[in-house]
Amino acid sequence: MDITPVVTGGQPRPVPTLPPPIRSEVRAALKDSAGVGLGFLPLGLAFGALVTQSGLDWWWAGLSAALIFGGSFEFLLIGMVTASAPLAVIAVSALLVNVRHVFYTLSFPLHRVTGRLSKAYSTYAMCDEAYALTTGEQARTWSSRRILWLQFFLHLYWAGSSTAGALLGSLLPDSVTGLDFALTALFTVLALDAVRDLRGDVPTPVLAVLSALAARLLFPGEMLLAAFTLFTAALLARHLTMSRKPRHAA
């Protein structure tokens, strides 16, 4: 909370500044999430259409999007459900696909979210897009409400577009292609935005590439998990190295 000095009887007295109104926070979060919401639209429509085309009921798409909120894992889950895969296989697949979220917590601004219920929802609704938007340079001053409203809107975009896709799935012609590439395109744009926000931190993309190459050569069967582990270890090592350097007074 910011403080503004007020002179009273010749002595400055700090007075707390009121937080922004809820409406302005909601509008700001809506504006922040609009671009990603447009990217969620074709993804959700494609997911919902795939649900109905796989023989599942239309409501399964909305329920999955609202409760699982797993994005790429939900696409994988459709095939496993229709194939009656064992629960153990589904659980292991969910762990391998979503293990990246464990590493997101190292830099996700959960410390700025106030309240136990708010922290619980923020942890539950932490997706790739929310992480990319809230860890950028422009988001370092965002309040708890703005972060939560952003995550809620992203959650709503995904659940709403998935439900709409399931209801309209039968109307989409089979000749429509390319919807599956929307996820890759969305991640590419978010990655470019994150790189542009890097100020004096250019080695981070280099560390990511080197981690992926090392994982591909050393652990080809578990490349995703190994790459994230190596990347996290490299980031921690760099952080410890930078923190040990002496700081000179300005």
Short mmCIF file of C-alpha atoms in Angstrom, two decimals:
data_model
loop_
_atom_site.label_atom_id
_atom_site.label_comp_id
_atom_site.label_asym_id
_atom_site.label_seq_id
_atom_site.Cartn_x
_atom_site.Cartn_y
_atom_site.Cartn_z
CA MET A 1 0.00 0.00 0.00
CA ASP A 2 1.44 3.36 -1.00
CA ILE A 3 1.71 6.20 1.48
CA THR A 4 1.54 9.92 0.78
CA PRO A 5 3.02 12.41 3.27
CA VAL A 6 0.58 15.00 4.60
CA VAL A 7 1.81 18.03 6.52
CA THR A 8 -0.05 18.50 9.82
CA GLY A 9 1.20 21.16 12.20
CA GLY A 10 4.50 21.36 10.37
CA GLN A 11 5.11 17.59 10.64
CA PRO A 12 4.61 15.19 7.70
CA ARG A 13 2.22 12.38 8.51
CA PRO A 14 1.98 9.34 6.21
CA VAL A 15 -1.54 8.63 5.04
CA PRO A 16 -2.33 5.34 3.29
CA THR A 17 -3.47 5.66 -0.30
CA LEU A 18 -6.74 3.90 -1.07
CA PRO A 19 -6.53 0.97 -3.52
CA PRO A 20 -8.08 1.38 -6.97
CA PRO A 21 -11.86 0.81 -7.18
CA ILE A 22 -13.02 -2.71 -7.95
CA ARG A 23 -14.59 -1.61 -11.25
CA SER A 24 -11.34 -0.20 -12.54
CA GLU A 25 -9.52 -3.39 -11.54
CA VAL A 26 -12.10 -5.51 -13.34
CA ARG A 27 -11.87 -3.37 -16.48
CA ALA A 28 -8.09 -3.53 -16.41
CA ALA A 29 -8.12 -7.32 -16.01
CA LEU A 30 -10.65 -7.64 -18.82
CA LYS A 31 -8.42 -5.57 -21.08
CA ASP A 32 -5.33 -7.56 -20.09
CA SER A 33 -7.03 -10.87 -20.84
CA ALA A 34 -8.79 -9.86 -24.07
CA GLY A 35 -5.94 -10.84 -26.40
CA VAL A 36 -5.52 -14.27 -24.83
CA GLY A 37 -9.31 -14.66 -24.78
CA LEU A 38 -9.38 -14.31 -28.57
CA GLY A 39 -6.76 -17.04 -28.73
CA PHE A 40 -8.85 -19.25 -26.42
CA LEU A 41 -11.88 -18.92 -28.68
CA PRO A 42 -10.73 -21.18 -31.56
CA LEU A 43 -9.07 -23.53 -29.10
CA GLY A 44 -12.23 -23.93 -27.05
CA LEU A 45 -14.40 -24.32 -30.14
CA ALA A 46 -12.05 -27.01 -31.45
CA PHE A 47 -12.01 -28.79 -28.10
CA GLY A 48 -15.78 -28.70 -27.74
CA ALA A 49 -16.27 -29.95 -31.30
CA LEU A 50 -13.79 -32.77 -30.68
CA VAL A 51 -15.71 -33.81 -27.57
CA THR A 52 -18.99 -34.27 -29.41
CA GLN A 53 -17.31 -35.86 -32.44
CA SER A 54 -15.71 -38.39 -30.09
CA GLY A 55 -19.15 -39.56 -28.96
CA LEU A 56 -19.23 -37.81 -25.60
CA ASP A 57 -22.14 -35.69 -24.40
CA TRP A 58 -21.91 -31.94 -25.05
CA TRP A 59 -21.89 -31.06 -21.34
CA TRP A 60 -18.69 -33.04 -20.87
CA ALA A 61 -16.74 -30.24 -22.61
CA GLY A 62 -17.93 -27.48 -20.29
CA LEU A 63 -17.52 -29.63 -17.18
CA SER A 64 -14.00 -30.62 -18.16
CA ALA A 65 -13.01 -27.05 -18.99
CA ALA A 66 -14.41 -25.70 -15.72
CA LEU A 67 -13.09 -28.38 -13.35
CA ILE A 68 -9.90 -29.66 -14.97
CA PHE A 69 -8.85 -26.44 -16.71
CA GLY A 70 -5.90 -28.30 -18.16
CA GLY A 71 -5.79 -27.08 -21.76
CA SER A 72 -3.54 -29.47 -23.67
CA PHE A 73 -4.19 -32.29 -21.19
CA GLU A 74 -7.92 -32.06 -21.87
CA PHE A 75 -7.30 -32.77 -25.56
CA LEU A 76 -5.25 -35.81 -24.52
CA LEU A 77 -7.89 -36.86 -22.00
CA ILE A 78 -10.57 -37.20 -24.67
CA GLY A 79 -8.69 -40.04 -26.36
CA MET A 80 -7.98 -41.77 -23.07
CA VAL A 81 -11.62 -41.54 -21.94
CA THR A 82 -12.97 -42.88 -25.22
CA ALA A 83 -10.39 -45.69 -25.08
CA SER A 84 -11.34 -46.50 -21.45
CA ALA A 85 -7.76 -46.03 -20.27
CA PRO A 86 -7.00 -47.09 -16.67
CA LEU A 87 -7.06 -44.37 -14.01
CA ALA A 88 -3.37 -44.98 -13.29
CA VAL A 89 -2.47 -44.19 -16.91
CA ILE A 90 -4.58 -41.03 -16.83
CA ALA A 91 -2.96 -39.93 -13.55
CA VAL A 92 0.59 -40.46 -14.83
CA SER A 93 -0.22 -38.67 -18.09
CA ALA A 94 -1.68 -35.72 -16.18
CA LEU A 95 1.48 -35.51 -14.07
CA LEU A 96 3.82 -35.56 -17.07
CA VAL A 97 1.82 -32.98 -19.02
CA ASN A 98 1.23 -30.57 -16.13
CA VAL A 99 4.45 -30.96 -14.15
CA ARG A 100 5.62 -27.64 -15.65
CA HIS A 101 3.23 -25.85 -13.27
CA VAL A 102 5.46 -26.87 -10.37
CA PHE A 103 8.24 -24.75 -11.84
CA TYR A 104 5.89 -21.86 -12.56
CA THR A 105 5.44 -21.35 -8.84
CA LEU A 106 9.06 -20.20 -8.55
CA SER A 107 8.20 -16.87 -10.18
CA PHE A 108 4.39 -16.65 -10.21
CA PRO A 109 3.34 -13.64 -8.04
CA LEU A 110 1.26 -15.66 -5.58
CA HIS A 111 2.73 -13.61 -2.72
CA ARG A 112 0.76 -10.61 -4.00
CA VAL A 113 -2.55 -12.47 -3.79
CA THR A 114 -4.19 -11.90 -0.41
CA GLY A 115 -6.53 -14.28 1.43
CA ARG A 116 -6.49 -18.06 1.73
CA LEU A 117 -9.40 -18.66 -0.64
CA SER A 118 -7.91 -16.23 -3.15
CA LYS A 119 -4.54 -17.97 -3.01
CA ALA A 120 -6.23 -21.36 -3.40
CA TYR A 121 -8.13 -20.24 -6.51
CA SER A 122 -5.10 -18.48 -7.95
CA THR A 123 -3.07 -21.67 -7.56
CA TYR A 124 -5.85 -23.75 -9.13
CA ALA A 125 -6.37 -21.35 -12.06
CA MET A 126 -2.67 -20.84 -12.85
CA CYS A 127 -2.41 -21.73 -16.53
CA ASP A 128 0.36 -21.02 -19.04
CA GLU A 129 -1.32 -17.85 -20.27
CA ALA A 130 -1.94 -16.47 -16.77
CA TYR A 131 1.69 -17.14 -15.89
CA ALA A 132 2.95 -15.36 -19.01
CA LEU A 133 0.76 -12.31 -18.39
CA THR A 134 1.38 -11.93 -14.65
CA THR A 135 5.16 -12.40 -14.67
CA GLY A 136 5.93 -9.78 -17.31
CA GLU A 137 7.49 -6.40 -16.65
CA GLN A 138 4.17 -4.56 -16.99
CA ALA A 139 2.50 -6.77 -14.34
CA ARG A 140 4.88 -6.12 -11.45
CA THR A 141 2.53 -3.52 -9.93
CA TRP A 142 -0.70 -5.46 -10.38
CA SER A 143 -2.82 -5.86 -7.26
CA SER A 144 -4.29 -9.05 -5.86
CA ARG A 145 -7.74 -8.32 -7.32
CA ARG A 146 -6.37 -7.62 -10.77
CA ILE A 147 -4.47 -10.91 -10.85
CA LEU A 148 -7.52 -12.85 -9.62
CA TRP A 149 -9.90 -11.19 -12.09
CA LEU A 150 -7.44 -11.91 -14.90
CA GLN A 151 -7.34 -15.59 -14.00
CA PHE A 152 -11.13 -15.70 -13.65
CA PHE A 153 -11.64 -14.21 -17.11
CA LEU A 154 -9.21 -16.70 -18.64
CA HIS A 155 -11.06 -19.51 -16.87
CA LEU A 156 -14.36 -18.16 -18.16
CA TYR A 157 -13.08 -17.80 -21.73
CA TRP A 158 -11.97 -21.41 -21.81
CA ALA A 159 -15.09 -22.89 -20.23
CA GLY A 160 -17.44 -20.74 -22.31
CA SER A 161 -15.74 -21.37 -25.65
CA SER A 162 -15.50 -25.10 -24.95
CA THR A 163 -19.20 -25.30 -24.17
CA ALA A 164 -20.04 -23.29 -27.29
CA GLY A 165 -17.82 -25.55 -29.38
CA ALA A 166 -19.61 -28.64 -28.07
CA LEU A 167 -23.02 -27.15 -28.85
CA LEU A 168 -21.95 -26.02 -32.33
CA GLY A 169 -19.66 -28.95 -33.06
CA SER A 170 -22.14 -30.69 -35.31
CA LEU A 171 -22.38 -27.58 -37.50
CA LEU A 172 -18.66 -27.41 -38.29
CA PRO A 173 -17.77 -28.99 -41.65
CA ASP A 174 -15.08 -31.64 -41.75
CA SER A 175 -13.08 -29.50 -44.20
CA VAL A 176 -12.21 -26.96 -41.46
CA THR A 177 -8.55 -27.47 -40.55
CA GLY A 178 -5.86 -25.61 -38.65
CA LEU A 179 -7.72 -25.03 -35.40
CA ASP A 180 -5.23 -27.25 -33.57
CA PHE A 181 -2.40 -24.88 -34.53
CA ALA A 182 -4.02 -22.04 -32.55
CA LEU A 183 -2.46 -23.37 -29.33
CA THR A 184 1.05 -23.30 -30.82
CA ALA A 185 0.48 -19.82 -32.26
CA LEU A 186 -0.78 -18.51 -28.91
CA PHE A 187 2.25 -19.86 -27.04
CA THR A 188 4.56 -18.36 -29.67
CA VAL A 189 3.07 -14.89 -29.23
CA LEU A 190 3.27 -15.13 -25.42
CA ALA A 191 6.89 -16.27 -25.64
CA LEU A 192 7.79 -13.32 -27.89
CA ASP A 193 6.13 -10.90 -25.43
CA ALA A 194 8.07 -12.44 -22.56
CA VAL A 195 11.36 -12.13 -24.45
CA ARG A 196 10.67 -8.46 -25.19
CA ASP A 197 10.14 -7.87 -21.46
CA LEU A 198 13.58 -9.24 -20.64
CA ARG A 199 15.76 -6.29 -19.74
CA GLY A 200 19.37 -7.23 -19.24
CA ASP A 201 18.31 -10.87 -18.92
CA VAL A 202 19.03 -12.13 -22.42
CA PRO A 203 20.69 -15.41 -21.28
CA THR A 204 17.33 -16.79 -20.08
CA PRO A 205 16.21 -17.93 -23.58
CA VAL A 206 19.70 -19.33 -24.11
CA LEU A 207 19.42 -21.35 -20.90
CA ALA A 208 16.04 -22.66 -22.03
CA VAL A 209 17.39 -23.81 -25.41
CA LEU A 210 20.45 -25.43 -23.85
CA SER A 211 18.27 -27.23 -21.29
CA ALA A 212 16.02 -28.58 -24.04
CA LEU A 213 18.98 -29.76 -26.12
CA ALA A 214 20.62 -31.44 -23.13
CA ALA A 215 17.37 -33.17 -22.20
CA ARG A 216 16.93 -34.35 -25.79
CA LEU A 217 20.41 -35.88 -25.84
CA LEU A 218 20.56 -37.28 -22.31
CA PHE A 219 16.93 -38.13 -21.49
CA PRO A 220 15.01 -38.54 -24.78
CA GLY A 221 12.30 -40.61 -23.13
CA GLU A 222 11.56 -37.97 -20.48
CA MET A 223 12.51 -34.84 -22.38
CA LEU A 224 9.85 -32.49 -20.99
CA LEU A 225 10.47 -33.28 -17.33
CA ALA A 226 14.25 -33.30 -17.78
CA ALA A 227 14.24 -30.00 -19.68
CA PHE A 228 12.22 -28.24 -16.99
CA THR A 229 14.43 -29.69 -14.26
CA LEU A 230 17.64 -28.59 -15.99
CA PHE A 231 16.21 -25.16 -16.76
CA THR A 232 15.13 -24.65 -13.16
CA ALA A 233 18.54 -25.75 -11.89
CA ALA A 234 20.22 -23.32 -14.29
CA LEU A 235 18.00 -20.45 -13.16
CA LEU A 236 18.68 -21.21 -9.49
CA ALA A 237 22.42 -21.43 -10.14
CA ARG A 238 22.38 -18.10 -11.96
CA HIS A 239 20.35 -16.51 -9.17
CA LEU A 240 22.80 -17.71 -6.51
CA THR A 241 25.74 -16.51 -8.58
CA MET A 242 24.24 -13.06 -9.10
CA SER A 243 23.24 -12.70 -5.43
CA ARG A 244 26.81 -13.40 -4.27
CA LYS A 245 28.26 -10.59 -6.36
CA PRO A 246 29.10 -7.53 -4.27
CA ARG A 247 26.79 -4.57 -4.74
CA HIS A 248 28.46 -1.20 -4.95
CA ALA A 249 26.75 1.81 -3.48
CA ALA A 250 25.43 4.27 -6.04
#
